[in-house]
Amino acid sequence: MPYTYEYPRPALTVDCVVFGAADDGLKLLLIERAVEPFKGRYALPGGFVDMDETTEEAARRELEEETGLKASFLEQLYTFSRVDRDPRERVVSVAYFALVRPSAVVGGDDAASAQWVDADELPPLAFDHDEIVRVALERLRAKIRYQPIGFELLPPKFTLGQLQRLYEDILGRALDKRNFRKAILRMGVLDELDEVEEGVSHRPPRLYRFNKAAYKRLAKQGFNFEI
Amino acid sequence: MPYTYEYPRPALTVDCVVFGAADDGLKLLLIERAVEPFKGRYALPGGFVDMDETTEEAARRELEEETGLKASFLEQLYTFSRVDRDPRERVVSVAYFALVRPSAVVGGDDAASAQWVDADELPPLAFDHDEIVRVALERLRAKIRYQPIGFELLPPKFTLGQLQRLYEDILGRALDKRNFRKAILRMGVLDELDEVEEGVSHRPPRLYRFNKAAYKRLAKQGFNFEI
DNA sequence: CCAAAAGTGTTGAAACTACACCCATGG
DNA sequence: CCATGGGTGTAGTTTCAACACTTTTGG
């Protein structure tokens, strides 16, 4: 027991709320707990913050250790500090909000117990993780309307139909196809490719790519992405 | 040295970025440090999180202990965790963002060393507090456009001129008087009072009051406050 | 030829921008 | 009567919401 302090200290952890998009909707990455407390329940991936890393570094490290995934987008969500949020001892947790591309979603789990679960049919979670997920979903719904983060959930080349379905899944309501297209194309942050998606049993949709450089240029001029 | 742990733990603190509005612009509340490190420099009010309080409770407690102020608005800003942000030891700090009304701004400081400083002429601050303030100003500028937090900086009864000057101070640009009035009155969250401000050497301006209940009702219906 | 999703244009209503003048008070 | 900020209306432009039909492919 080598570490002693003059005053007691809360333990400090990170938790990751990781969203992915699949054909059948928005998914959340969860771990099934193997030990008490909350043995058998699902929980967010996460763990303790080391002394030589920032909380963001801890979040990326834990995410990779527990699930094998690298987030294409990761930002701090909120710090949760309810005194009784962990029944064992005082633990303050910095939650992170992450998005991963679908190539990471499909395929067997590197970490045996990590699973993708439908974001709109979540089981009860361990600790205060229900609340953390609720806050993360709020953030996702708010943020997708004014920041181009939807593209972090799609493959590099995508159709406007895929993009619209993603927005509809996240916002939980239908969007007008014509107005959605007009709005998103007007912004000038999508490159129209000379390619279509093959092998569909209807008119093949054109593929687009998000132009990050164009977006950054516009953003610097005060332009506002907004759906 | 009674508190021992199996693994080392960062210390956990809170810092408060407190904004107030005065006649001559936006102010930030700072403390002059009496001890090393950064002795003599200005710093944000803050301190250690106790084991039996949330970080928000700690922020309110520290703010009152160090400055005598109660925030009319307080929300979590961001958690800062750079490994070297405190030269003495590893300290992770949860920063809070607070607004106080002008009655709290004027008058002698309860805490001798607390001072209001112009938000646009800040001296260099201790630790990473420059960065924390930068993030807080960004948040304030973004948030005032889509949340009715400006009223937390004004007295309960205010004129539209005061409100507009506040918005101009925070956003750093002039706003068209007619358009500003139309926009803010159209929302229907201000009560027009049967009172005017007396004692001014020009046409006496009408007083208004923010109607929180009306705002909440509208917000529940999906209405968006936006300037 | 049928099903399925892709793709496109218009119109009326609302909001946004820019702009100039009169009003009520104190000094 | 002057200075000061308060207070208002309008016209042109842009954006928004709502809506229906044609196109291209696979089966």
Short mmCIF file of C-alpha atoms (C1' of nucleotides) in Angstrom, two decimals:
data_model
loop_
_atom_site.label_atom_id
_atom_site.label_comp_id
_atom_site.label_asym_id
_atom_site.label_seq_id
_atom_site.Cartn_x
_atom_site.Cartn_y
_atom_site.Cartn_z
CA MET A 1 0.00 0.00 0.00
CA PRO A 2 2.53 2.53 -1.12
CA TYR A 3 0.48 5.63 -1.96
CA THR A 4 -0.51 7.83 0.94
CA TYR A 5 -2.07 11.28 0.92
CA GLU A 6 -2.90 13.80 3.59
CA TYR A 7 -6.56 13.96 2.51
CA PRO A 8 -8.74 11.27 0.97
CA ARG A 9 -9.07 11.33 -2.81
CA PRO A 10 -11.79 10.06 -5.10
CA ALA A 11 -10.71 7.50 -7.66
CA LEU A 12 -10.70 8.90 -11.20
CA THR A 13 -11.94 6.90 -14.16
CA VAL A 14 -13.06 7.39 -17.75
CA ASP A 15 -16.10 5.88 -19.46
CA CYS A 16 -16.67 5.78 -23.20
CA VAL A 17 -20.02 6.09 -24.91
CA VAL A 18 -19.31 4.67 -28.37
CA PHE A 19 -21.86 4.98 -31.14
CA GLY A 20 -21.80 3.10 -34.42
CA ALA A 21 -24.24 3.02 -37.32
CA ALA A 22 -25.47 -0.26 -38.76
CA ASP A 23 -28.02 -0.95 -41.51
CA ASP A 24 -30.71 -1.38 -38.91
CA GLY A 25 -30.00 1.76 -36.93
CA LEU A 26 -27.81 3.34 -34.34
CA LYS A 27 -25.79 1.08 -32.05
CA LEU A 28 -24.03 1.50 -28.73
CA LEU A 29 -20.97 -0.46 -27.68
CA LEU A 30 -21.31 -2.19 -24.30
CA ILE A 31 -19.32 -4.61 -22.18
CA GLU A 32 -20.86 -7.38 -20.17
CA ARG A 33 -19.47 -7.21 -16.64
CA ALA A 34 -17.77 -10.39 -15.43
CA VAL A 35 -17.43 -9.38 -11.79
CA GLU A 36 -19.38 -7.76 -9.00
CA PRO A 37 -20.79 -5.22 -8.56
CA PHE A 38 -23.36 -5.42 -11.36
CA LYS A 39 -21.98 -8.79 -12.50
CA GLY A 40 -23.73 -9.84 -15.70
CA ARG A 41 -25.02 -6.36 -16.49
CA TYR A 42 -23.92 -4.27 -19.40
CA ALA A 43 -21.67 -1.30 -18.77
CA LEU A 44 -19.71 1.27 -20.73
CA PRO A 45 -16.10 0.49 -21.58
CA GLY A 46 -13.74 2.43 -19.34
CA GLY A 47 -11.24 2.29 -16.52
CA PHE A 48 -8.82 4.14 -14.31
CA VAL A 49 -6.82 7.16 -15.40
CA ASP A 50 -3.07 6.65 -15.11
CA MET A 51 -0.84 9.30 -13.58
CA ASP A 52 1.01 9.99 -16.81
CA GLU A 53 -1.90 10.40 -19.22
CA THR A 54 -4.71 12.87 -19.79
CA THR A 55 -8.29 11.72 -19.46
CA GLU A 56 -8.60 11.75 -23.24
CA GLU A 57 -5.56 9.51 -23.58
CA ALA A 58 -7.05 7.23 -20.94
CA ALA A 59 -10.31 7.04 -22.86
CA ARG A 60 -8.58 6.10 -26.12
CA ARG A 61 -6.40 3.55 -24.34
CA GLU A 62 -9.26 1.89 -22.47
CA LEU A 63 -11.39 1.80 -25.59
CA GLU A 64 -8.68 0.03 -27.52
CA GLU A 65 -7.79 -2.34 -24.68
CA GLU A 66 -11.36 -3.37 -24.02
CA THR A 67 -12.80 -3.41 -27.51
CA GLY A 68 -9.95 -3.18 -30.03
CA LEU A 69 -11.55 -0.09 -31.56
CA LYS A 70 -10.08 3.27 -32.49
CA ALA A 71 -12.56 6.11 -32.46
CA SER A 72 -12.74 8.26 -35.58
CA PHE A 73 -14.23 10.99 -33.39
CA LEU A 74 -13.82 11.39 -29.66
CA GLU A 75 -14.61 14.29 -27.38
CA GLN A 76 -15.21 14.85 -23.73
CA LEU A 77 -18.86 14.51 -22.76
CA TYR A 78 -19.29 15.33 -19.08
CA THR A 79 -17.85 14.48 -15.68
CA PHE A 80 -20.08 12.44 -13.40
CA SER A 81 -19.47 12.75 -9.70
CA ARG A 82 -22.49 11.59 -7.72
CA VAL A 83 -21.13 10.48 -4.38
CA ASP A 84 -22.80 7.07 -4.49
CA ARG A 85 -22.41 6.32 -8.16
CA ASP A 86 -20.12 3.40 -7.39
CA PRO A 87 -21.15 1.27 -4.40
CA ARG A 88 -17.57 0.33 -3.53
CA GLU A 89 -15.98 3.69 -3.07
CA ARG A 90 -16.01 7.28 -4.27
CA VAL A 91 -15.32 7.32 -8.00
CA VAL A 92 -15.50 10.36 -10.26
CA SER A 93 -15.70 9.53 -13.94
CA VAL A 94 -14.96 11.65 -16.97
CA ALA A 95 -17.21 10.38 -19.75
CA TYR A 96 -16.19 10.52 -23.40
CA PHE A 97 -18.33 10.49 -26.47
CA ALA A 98 -17.04 8.52 -29.46
CA LEU A 99 -18.11 7.68 -32.99
CA VAL A 100 -16.73 4.79 -35.04
CA ARG A 101 -17.14 3.83 -38.67
CA PRO A 102 -19.10 0.79 -39.71
CA SER A 103 -16.04 -1.23 -40.75
CA ALA A 104 -15.30 -1.31 -37.05
CA VAL A 105 -18.86 -2.29 -36.24
CA VAL A 106 -19.11 -5.50 -38.23
CA GLY A 107 -16.82 -8.47 -37.64
CA GLY A 108 -16.15 -10.51 -34.54
CA ASP A 109 -15.40 -8.72 -31.32
CA ASP A 110 -11.76 -8.47 -30.44
CA ALA A 111 -12.73 -8.28 -26.82
CA ALA A 112 -14.94 -11.25 -26.12
CA SER A 113 -17.49 -9.40 -24.05
CA ALA A 114 -17.90 -6.22 -26.11
CA GLN A 115 -21.21 -6.07 -27.98
CA TRP A 116 -23.17 -3.67 -30.13
CA VAL A 117 -26.64 -3.02 -28.80
CA ASP A 118 -29.51 -1.09 -30.41
CA ALA A 119 -29.35 2.45 -29.07
CA ASP A 120 -33.11 2.65 -28.75
CA GLU A 121 -33.61 -0.61 -26.86
CA LEU A 122 -30.96 -0.44 -24.21
CA PRO A 123 -30.98 -2.82 -21.26
CA PRO A 124 -30.53 -1.36 -17.77
CA LEU A 125 -26.87 -0.58 -17.29
CA ALA A 126 -24.44 -0.79 -14.38
CA PHE A 127 -23.60 2.17 -12.11
CA ASP A 128 -25.00 5.48 -13.43
CA HIS A 129 -24.29 4.47 -17.00
CA ASP A 130 -27.94 4.87 -18.01
CA GLU A 131 -27.64 8.53 -17.16
CA ILE A 132 -24.33 8.87 -18.99
CA VAL A 133 -25.85 7.34 -22.11
CA ARG A 134 -28.86 9.62 -21.85
CA VAL A 135 -26.58 12.65 -21.79
CA ALA A 136 -24.57 11.25 -24.69
CA LEU A 137 -27.70 10.73 -26.80
CA GLU A 138 -28.77 14.29 -26.10
CA ARG A 139 -25.35 15.52 -27.15
CA LEU A 140 -25.42 13.41 -30.32
CA ARG A 141 -28.88 14.68 -31.30
CA ALA A 142 -27.96 18.28 -30.66
CA LYS A 143 -24.53 18.09 -32.22
CA ILE A 144 -25.42 16.35 -35.44
CA ARG A 145 -27.57 19.34 -36.32
CA TYR A 146 -24.77 21.87 -36.29
CA GLN A 147 -21.54 19.91 -36.69
CA PRO A 148 -20.62 17.55 -39.51
CA ILE A 149 -20.09 14.55 -37.26
CA GLY A 150 -22.53 12.27 -39.08
CA PHE A 151 -19.79 11.47 -41.57
CA GLU A 152 -17.76 9.86 -38.80
CA LEU A 153 -20.41 7.16 -38.65
CA LEU A 154 -20.48 6.42 -42.38
CA PRO A 155 -17.94 4.82 -44.72
CA PRO A 156 -15.77 7.31 -46.63
CA LYS A 157 -18.01 7.01 -49.69
CA PHE A 158 -21.71 7.10 -49.02
CA THR A 159 -25.02 7.89 -50.67
CA LEU A 160 -27.33 10.71 -49.71
CA GLY A 161 -29.91 8.08 -48.81
CA GLN A 162 -27.56 6.54 -46.25
CA LEU A 163 -26.80 9.96 -44.83
CA GLN A 164 -30.46 10.87 -44.56
CA ARG A 165 -31.37 7.56 -42.90
CA LEU A 166 -28.60 8.17 -40.37
CA TYR A 167 -29.98 11.61 -39.56
CA GLU A 168 -33.47 10.18 -39.26
CA ASP A 169 -32.28 7.41 -36.93
CA ILE A 170 -30.50 9.88 -34.69
CA LEU A 171 -33.13 12.60 -34.68
CA GLY A 172 -35.96 10.11 -34.42
CA ARG A 173 -38.10 11.70 -37.09
CA ALA A 174 -38.55 11.62 -40.83
CA LEU A 175 -36.94 14.29 -42.97
CA ASP A 176 -38.13 15.52 -46.36
CA LYS A 177 -35.88 13.97 -48.98
CA ARG A 178 -35.78 16.97 -51.33
CA ASN A 179 -35.21 19.51 -48.61
CA PHE A 180 -32.52 17.39 -46.96
CA ARG A 181 -30.61 17.06 -50.22
CA LYS A 182 -30.90 20.71 -51.04
CA ALA A 183 -29.75 21.74 -47.59
CA ILE A 184 -26.75 19.45 -47.43
CA LEU A 185 -25.59 20.06 -51.00
CA ARG A 186 -25.99 23.82 -50.68
CA MET A 187 -23.35 23.85 -47.98
CA GLY A 188 -20.69 22.71 -50.40
CA VAL A 189 -18.91 20.28 -48.12
CA LEU A 190 -19.67 17.14 -50.11
CA ASP A 191 -17.72 16.01 -53.17
CA GLU A 192 -19.94 14.41 -55.77
CA LEU A 193 -18.04 11.36 -57.03
CA ASP A 194 -18.23 9.85 -60.52
CA GLU A 195 -19.29 6.59 -58.95
CA VAL A 196 -22.51 4.92 -58.02
CA GLU A 197 -23.31 2.18 -55.59
CA GLU A 198 -23.61 -1.08 -57.56
CA GLY A 199 -25.68 -4.16 -56.98
CA VAL A 200 -28.87 -2.61 -55.72
CA SER A 201 -32.17 -3.65 -57.26
CA HIS A 202 -33.20 -0.13 -58.08
CA ARG A 203 -31.67 2.94 -59.63
CA PRO A 204 -28.05 3.05 -58.44
CA PRO A 205 -27.41 5.98 -56.14
CA ARG A 206 -24.50 8.32 -56.61
CA LEU A 207 -21.67 8.26 -54.09
CA TYR A 208 -20.41 11.31 -52.20
CA ARG A 209 -17.44 12.03 -49.99
CA PHE A 210 -17.18 14.52 -47.13
CA ASN A 211 -14.64 17.22 -47.95
CA LYS A 212 -13.04 18.05 -44.64
CA ALA A 213 -10.77 20.72 -46.10
CA ALA A 214 -13.71 22.54 -47.67
CA TYR A 215 -15.58 22.36 -44.40
CA LYS A 216 -12.67 23.79 -42.42
CA ARG A 217 -12.24 26.59 -44.91
CA LEU A 218 -15.90 27.52 -44.65
CA ALA A 219 -15.95 27.14 -40.87
CA LYS A 220 -13.04 29.57 -40.61
CA GLN A 221 -15.11 32.12 -42.51
CA GLY A 222 -17.91 31.86 -39.98
CA PHE A 223 -20.06 29.49 -42.00
CA ASN A 224 -22.45 27.36 -39.98
CA PHE A 225 -23.15 23.76 -40.83
CA GLU A 226 -26.77 23.25 -39.94
CA ILE A 227 -29.47 20.71 -40.71
CA MET B 1 -0.75 10.58 6.61
CA PRO B 2 -3.77 8.47 7.03
CA TYR B 3 -5.07 7.88 3.49
CA THR B 4 -3.37 5.11 1.53
CA TYR B 5 -4.31 3.59 -1.80
CA GLU B 6 -3.03 0.70 -3.87
CA TYR B 7 -2.46 2.93 -6.90
CA PRO B 8 -1.57 6.62 -7.08
CA ARG B 9 -4.46 9.02 -7.59
CA PRO B 10 -4.58 12.48 -9.12
CA ALA B 11 -5.89 15.21 -6.84
CA LEU B 12 -9.34 16.43 -7.88
CA THR B 13 -10.26 20.11 -7.83
CA VAL B 14 -12.86 22.46 -9.23
CA ASP B 15 -12.30 25.87 -10.80
CA CYS B 16 -14.98 28.49 -11.40
CA VAL B 17 -15.12 30.86 -14.33
CA VAL B 18 -17.50 33.54 -13.10
CA PHE B 19 -18.81 36.20 -15.46
CA GLY B 20 -20.59 39.36 -14.45
CA ALA B 21 -21.82 42.31 -16.46
CA ALA B 22 -21.00 45.88 -15.50
CA ASP B 23 -21.83 49.16 -17.22
CA ASP B 24 -18.49 49.11 -18.94
CA GLY B 25 -18.62 45.56 -20.20
CA LEU B 26 -18.16 41.95 -19.32
CA LYS B 27 -16.14 41.09 -16.22
CA LEU B 28 -14.43 38.00 -14.91
CA LEU B 29 -13.94 37.23 -11.24
CA LEU B 30 -10.35 36.45 -10.26
CA ILE B 31 -8.38 35.81 -7.09
CA GLU B 32 -4.90 37.09 -6.50
CA ARG B 33 -2.74 34.21 -5.31
CA ALA B 34 -1.04 34.76 -1.96
CA VAL B 35 1.25 31.73 -2.10
CA GLU B 36 3.53 29.87 -4.47
CA PRO B 37 3.29 28.60 -7.10
CA PHE B 38 2.22 31.61 -9.17
CA LYS B 39 2.28 33.87 -6.10
CA GLY B 40 0.90 37.30 -7.00
CA ARG B 41 -0.75 36.10 -10.20
CA TYR B 42 -4.45 36.02 -10.76
CA ALA B 43 -6.23 32.67 -10.76
CA LEU B 44 -9.75 31.30 -10.91
CA PRO B 45 -11.53 30.67 -7.62
CA GLY B 46 -11.60 26.97 -6.82
CA GLY B 47 -10.32 24.22 -4.59
CA PHE B 48 -10.39 20.56 -3.68
CA VAL B 49 -13.45 18.36 -4.02
CA ASP B 50 -14.52 16.81 -0.72
CA MET B 51 -15.43 13.14 -0.46
CA ASP B 52 -19.06 13.81 0.39
CA GLU B 53 -19.95 16.34 -2.32
CA THR B 54 -20.38 16.35 -6.06
CA THR B 55 -18.13 18.53 -8.18
CA GLU B 56 -21.02 20.95 -8.67
CA GLU B 57 -21.50 21.22 -4.92
CA ALA B 58 -17.79 21.79 -4.54
CA ALA B 59 -17.89 24.55 -7.14
CA ARG B 60 -20.74 26.35 -5.37
CA ARG B 61 -19.07 25.93 -1.98
CA GLU B 62 -15.67 27.18 -3.13
CA LEU B 63 -17.22 30.10 -4.92
CA GLU B 64 -19.06 31.18 -1.83
CA GLU B 65 -16.08 30.58 0.48
CA GLU B 66 -13.64 32.49 -1.67
CA THR B 67 -15.80 35.30 -2.98
CA GLY B 68 -19.06 35.35 -1.03
CA LEU B 69 -21.03 35.02 -4.26
CA LYS B 70 -23.89 32.72 -5.20
CA ALA B 71 -24.14 31.99 -8.89
CA SER B 72 -27.50 32.57 -10.53
CA PHE B 73 -26.42 30.16 -13.25
CA LEU B 74 -23.79 27.44 -12.95
CA GLU B 75 -23.00 24.54 -15.23
CA GLN B 76 -20.10 22.24 -15.83
CA LEU B 77 -17.68 23.55 -18.44
CA TYR B 78 -14.98 20.97 -19.07
CA THR B 79 -12.50 18.81 -17.22
CA PHE B 80 -8.86 19.76 -17.60
CA SER B 81 -6.31 17.02 -17.09
CA ARG B 82 -2.98 17.95 -18.65
CA VAL B 83 -0.38 16.01 -16.70
CA ASP B 84 1.77 19.06 -15.96
CA ARG B 85 -0.99 21.62 -15.42
CA ASP B 86 0.02 21.99 -11.76
CA PRO B 87 3.79 22.04 -11.12
CA ARG B 88 3.44 20.51 -7.66
CA GLU B 89 1.62 17.31 -8.42
CA ARG B 90 -0.95 15.71 -10.70
CA VAL B 91 -4.21 17.63 -10.40
CA VAL B 92 -7.30 17.10 -12.52
CA SER B 93 -9.75 19.97 -12.40
CA VAL B 94 -13.41 20.10 -13.29
CA ALA B 95 -14.11 23.63 -14.44
CA TYR B 96 -17.49 25.31 -13.92
CA PHE B 97 -19.03 28.18 -15.79
CA ALA B 98 -21.04 30.65 -13.72
CA LEU B 99 -23.02 33.86 -14.25
CA VAL B 100 -23.90 36.33 -11.52
CA ARG B 101 -26.18 39.34 -11.45
CA PRO B 102 -24.84 42.86 -11.18
CA SER B 103 -26.01 43.39 -7.59
CA ALA B 104 -23.32 40.88 -6.76
CA VAL B 105 -20.81 42.65 -8.94
CA VAL B 106 -20.81 46.05 -7.32
CA GLY B 107 -19.89 46.59 -3.69
CA GLY B 108 -16.77 45.70 -1.74
CA ASP B 109 -15.31 42.23 -2.02
CA ASP B 110 -16.22 39.91 0.78
CA ALA B 111 -13.07 38.02 0.13
CA ALA B 112 -10.27 40.56 0.21
CA SER B 113 -8.43 39.22 -2.82
CA ALA B 114 -11.36 38.60 -5.19
CA GLN B 115 -11.55 41.13 -8.01
CA TRP B 116 -13.55 41.81 -11.14
CA VAL B 117 -11.38 42.16 -14.21
CA ASP B 118 -12.36 43.20 -17.75
CA ALA B 119 -12.96 40.02 -19.70
CA ASP B 120 -11.26 41.41 -22.78
CA GLU B 121 -8.08 42.63 -21.07
CA LEU B 122 -7.13 39.67 -18.93
CA PRO B 123 -3.71 39.44 -17.34
CA PRO B 124 -1.80 36.17 -17.68
CA LEU B 125 -3.26 33.69 -15.24
CA ALA B 126 -1.86 30.95 -13.02
CA PHE B 127 -1.74 27.27 -14.02
CA ASP B 128 -3.71 26.55 -17.22
CA HIS B 129 -6.37 29.06 -16.26
CA ASP B 130 -5.86 31.07 -19.44
CA GLU B 131 -6.97 28.04 -21.39
CA ILE B 132 -9.93 27.43 -19.09
CA VAL B 133 -11.08 31.02 -19.54
CA ARG B 134 -10.67 30.75 -23.30
CA VAL B 135 -12.94 27.70 -23.34
CA ALA B 136 -15.42 29.46 -21.07
CA LEU B 137 -15.58 32.52 -23.33
CA GLU B 138 -16.19 30.28 -26.33
CA ARG B 139 -18.97 28.57 -24.44
CA LEU B 140 -20.50 31.87 -23.38
CA ARG B 141 -20.43 33.24 -26.93
CA ALA B 142 -21.94 30.12 -28.38
CA LYS B 143 -24.49 29.59 -25.66
CA ILE B 144 -25.87 33.10 -25.47
CA ARG B 145 -27.06 32.70 -29.05
CA TYR B 146 -29.30 29.73 -28.41
CA GLN B 147 -30.06 29.74 -24.66
CA PRO B 148 -31.61 32.55 -22.64
CA ILE B 149 -28.68 32.87 -20.26
CA GLY B 150 -28.12 36.56 -20.88
CA PHE B 151 -30.85 37.35 -18.36
CA GLU B 152 -28.75 35.77 -15.61
CA LEU B 153 -26.34 38.65 -16.05
CA LEU B 154 -28.94 41.42 -15.83
CA PRO B 155 -31.09 42.69 -12.98
CA PRO B 156 -34.60 41.18 -12.89
CA LYS B 157 -36.00 44.27 -14.63
CA PHE B 158 -34.01 45.54 -17.57
CA THR B 159 -34.36 47.57 -20.73
CA LEU B 160 -33.91 46.23 -24.24
CA GLY B 161 -30.99 48.59 -24.60
CA GLN B 162 -29.20 46.95 -21.69
CA LEU B 163 -29.91 43.54 -23.12
CA GLN B 164 -28.62 44.49 -26.53
CA ARG B 165 -25.44 46.05 -25.12
CA LEU B 166 -24.83 42.83 -23.20
CA TYR B 167 -25.19 40.77 -26.36
CA GLU B 168 -22.89 43.14 -28.21
CA ASP B 169 -20.27 42.95 -25.46
CA ILE B 170 -20.32 39.19 -25.45
CA LEU B 171 -20.49 38.62 -29.19
CA GLY B 172 -17.99 41.38 -29.88
CA ARG B 173 -19.99 42.97 -32.70
CA ALA B 174 -22.73 45.53 -33.19
CA LEU B 175 -26.29 44.35 -33.66
CA ASP B 176 -29.05 46.15 -35.53
CA LYS B 177 -31.34 47.69 -32.93
CA ARG B 178 -34.62 47.13 -34.79
CA ASN B 179 -33.82 43.58 -35.78
CA PHE B 180 -32.63 42.69 -32.30
CA ARG B 181 -35.85 43.98 -30.75
CA LYS B 182 -38.04 42.25 -33.26
CA ALA B 183 -36.22 38.95 -32.81
CA ILE B 184 -36.27 38.95 -29.04
CA LEU B 185 -39.86 40.17 -28.67
CA ARG B 186 -41.15 37.74 -31.30
CA MET B 187 -40.06 34.84 -29.07
CA GLY B 188 -42.57 35.80 -26.43
CA VAL B 189 -40.36 35.15 -23.41
CA LEU B 190 -40.23 38.75 -22.20
CA ASP B 191 -42.95 40.38 -20.13
CA GLU B 192 -43.41 44.02 -21.00
CA LEU B 193 -43.81 45.89 -17.72
CA ASP B 194 -45.83 49.05 -17.11
CA GLU B 195 -42.70 50.71 -15.85
CA VAL B 196 -39.92 52.74 -17.31
CA GLU B 197 -36.42 53.45 -16.13
CA GLU B 198 -36.44 56.88 -14.47
CA GLY B 199 -33.76 59.49 -14.18
CA VAL B 200 -32.15 59.20 -17.58
CA SER B 201 -31.55 62.29 -19.63
CA HIS B 202 -33.41 61.03 -22.66
CA ARG B 203 -36.65 59.24 -23.39
CA PRO B 204 -37.18 56.79 -20.52
CA PRO B 205 -36.87 53.22 -21.71
CA ARG B 206 -39.48 50.62 -20.91
CA LEU B 207 -38.60 47.82 -18.51
CA TYR B 208 -38.97 44.11 -19.30
CA ARG B 209 -38.75 40.94 -17.28
CA PHE B 210 -37.68 37.48 -18.47
CA ASN B 211 -40.58 35.05 -18.15
CA LYS B 212 -38.97 31.76 -17.26
CA ALA B 213 -42.24 29.85 -17.18
CA ALA B 214 -43.12 30.99 -20.69
CA TYR B 215 -39.67 30.00 -21.90
CA LYS B 216 -39.92 26.54 -20.38
CA ARG B 217 -43.34 26.02 -21.89
CA LEU B 218 -42.07 26.96 -25.32
CA ALA B 219 -38.89 24.95 -24.94
CA LYS B 220 -40.93 21.87 -24.14
CA GLN B 221 -42.75 22.34 -27.42
CA GLY B 222 -39.50 22.27 -29.35
CA PHE B 223 -39.18 26.05 -29.68
CA ASN B 224 -35.65 27.32 -30.15
CA PHE B 225 -34.43 30.49 -28.54
CA GLU B 226 -32.01 31.96 -31.02
CA ILE B 227 -30.38 35.33 -31.64
"C1'" DC C 1 -43.84 -4.82 -66.20
"C1'" DC C 2 -43.36 -4.41 -61.34
"C1'" DA C 3 -41.08 -2.94 -57.16
"C1'" DA C 4 -37.96 0.00 -55.03
"C1'" DA C 5 -35.35 3.71 -54.08
"C1'" DA C 6 -33.05 7.77 -56.62
"C1'" DG C 7 -33.52 12.02 -58.18
"C1'" DT C 8 -35.58 16.70 -59.22
"C1'" DG C 9 -38.63 22.02 -59.10
"C1'" DT C 10 -42.01 25.11 -57.52
"C1'" DT C 11 -44.72 27.86 -54.60
"C1'" DG C 12 -46.33 30.40 -50.59
"C1'" DA C 13 -45.00 31.72 -46.01
"C1'" DA C 14 -41.74 33.16 -42.82
"C1'" DA C 15 -37.52 35.12 -41.45
"C1'" DC C 16 -33.54 38.01 -42.29
"C1'" DT C 17 -31.10 42.14 -43.59
"C1'" DA C 18 -30.53 46.77 -44.24
"C1'" DC C 19 -31.98 51.10 -43.72
"C1'" DA C 20 -34.12 56.46 -41.74
"C1'" DC C 21 -36.90 58.86 -39.13
"C1'" DC C 22 -39.62 60.59 -35.01
"C1'" DC C 23 -40.10 60.58 -29.68
"C1'" DA C 24 -39.51 61.82 -24.86
"C1'" DT C 25 -36.71 63.35 -21.50
"C1'" DG C 26 -32.86 66.20 -18.82
"C1'" DG C 27 -29.97 69.85 -18.90
"C1'" DC D 1 -33.24 73.89 -28.28
"C1'" DC D 2 -29.87 70.43 -28.07
"C1'" DA D 3 -28.06 65.96 -27.00
"C1'" DT D 4 -29.10 61.35 -26.01
"C1'" DG D 5 -30.72 57.05 -26.46
"C1'" DG D 6 -35.63 54.96 -27.13
"C1'" DG D 7 -38.70 53.42 -30.23
"C1'" DT D 8 -40.91 51.99 -34.85
"C1'" DG D 9 -42.03 50.16 -40.35
"C1'" DT D 10 -40.89 48.56 -44.81
"C1'" DA D 11 -39.02 46.44 -48.97
"C1'" DG D 12 -36.06 43.15 -51.11
"C1'" DT D 13 -33.81 38.81 -50.41
"C1'" DT D 14 -33.20 34.48 -48.67
"C1'" DT D 15 -34.56 30.49 -46.44
"C1'" DC D 16 -38.01 27.02 -45.12
"C1'" DA D 17 -41.71 23.70 -45.50
"C1'" DA D 18 -44.68 21.21 -48.05
"C1'" DC D 19 -45.70 18.73 -51.86
"C1'" DA D 20 -45.75 14.84 -56.78
"C1'" DC D 21 -43.80 13.05 -60.41
"C1'" DT D 22 -40.10 10.85 -63.45
"C1'" DT D 23 -35.86 7.84 -63.67
"C1'" DT D 24 -33.08 3.75 -63.46
"C1'" DT D 25 -32.06 -0.48 -62.11
"C1'" DG D 26 -32.89 -5.78 -60.69
"C1'" DG D 27 -35.88 -9.43 -60.61
#
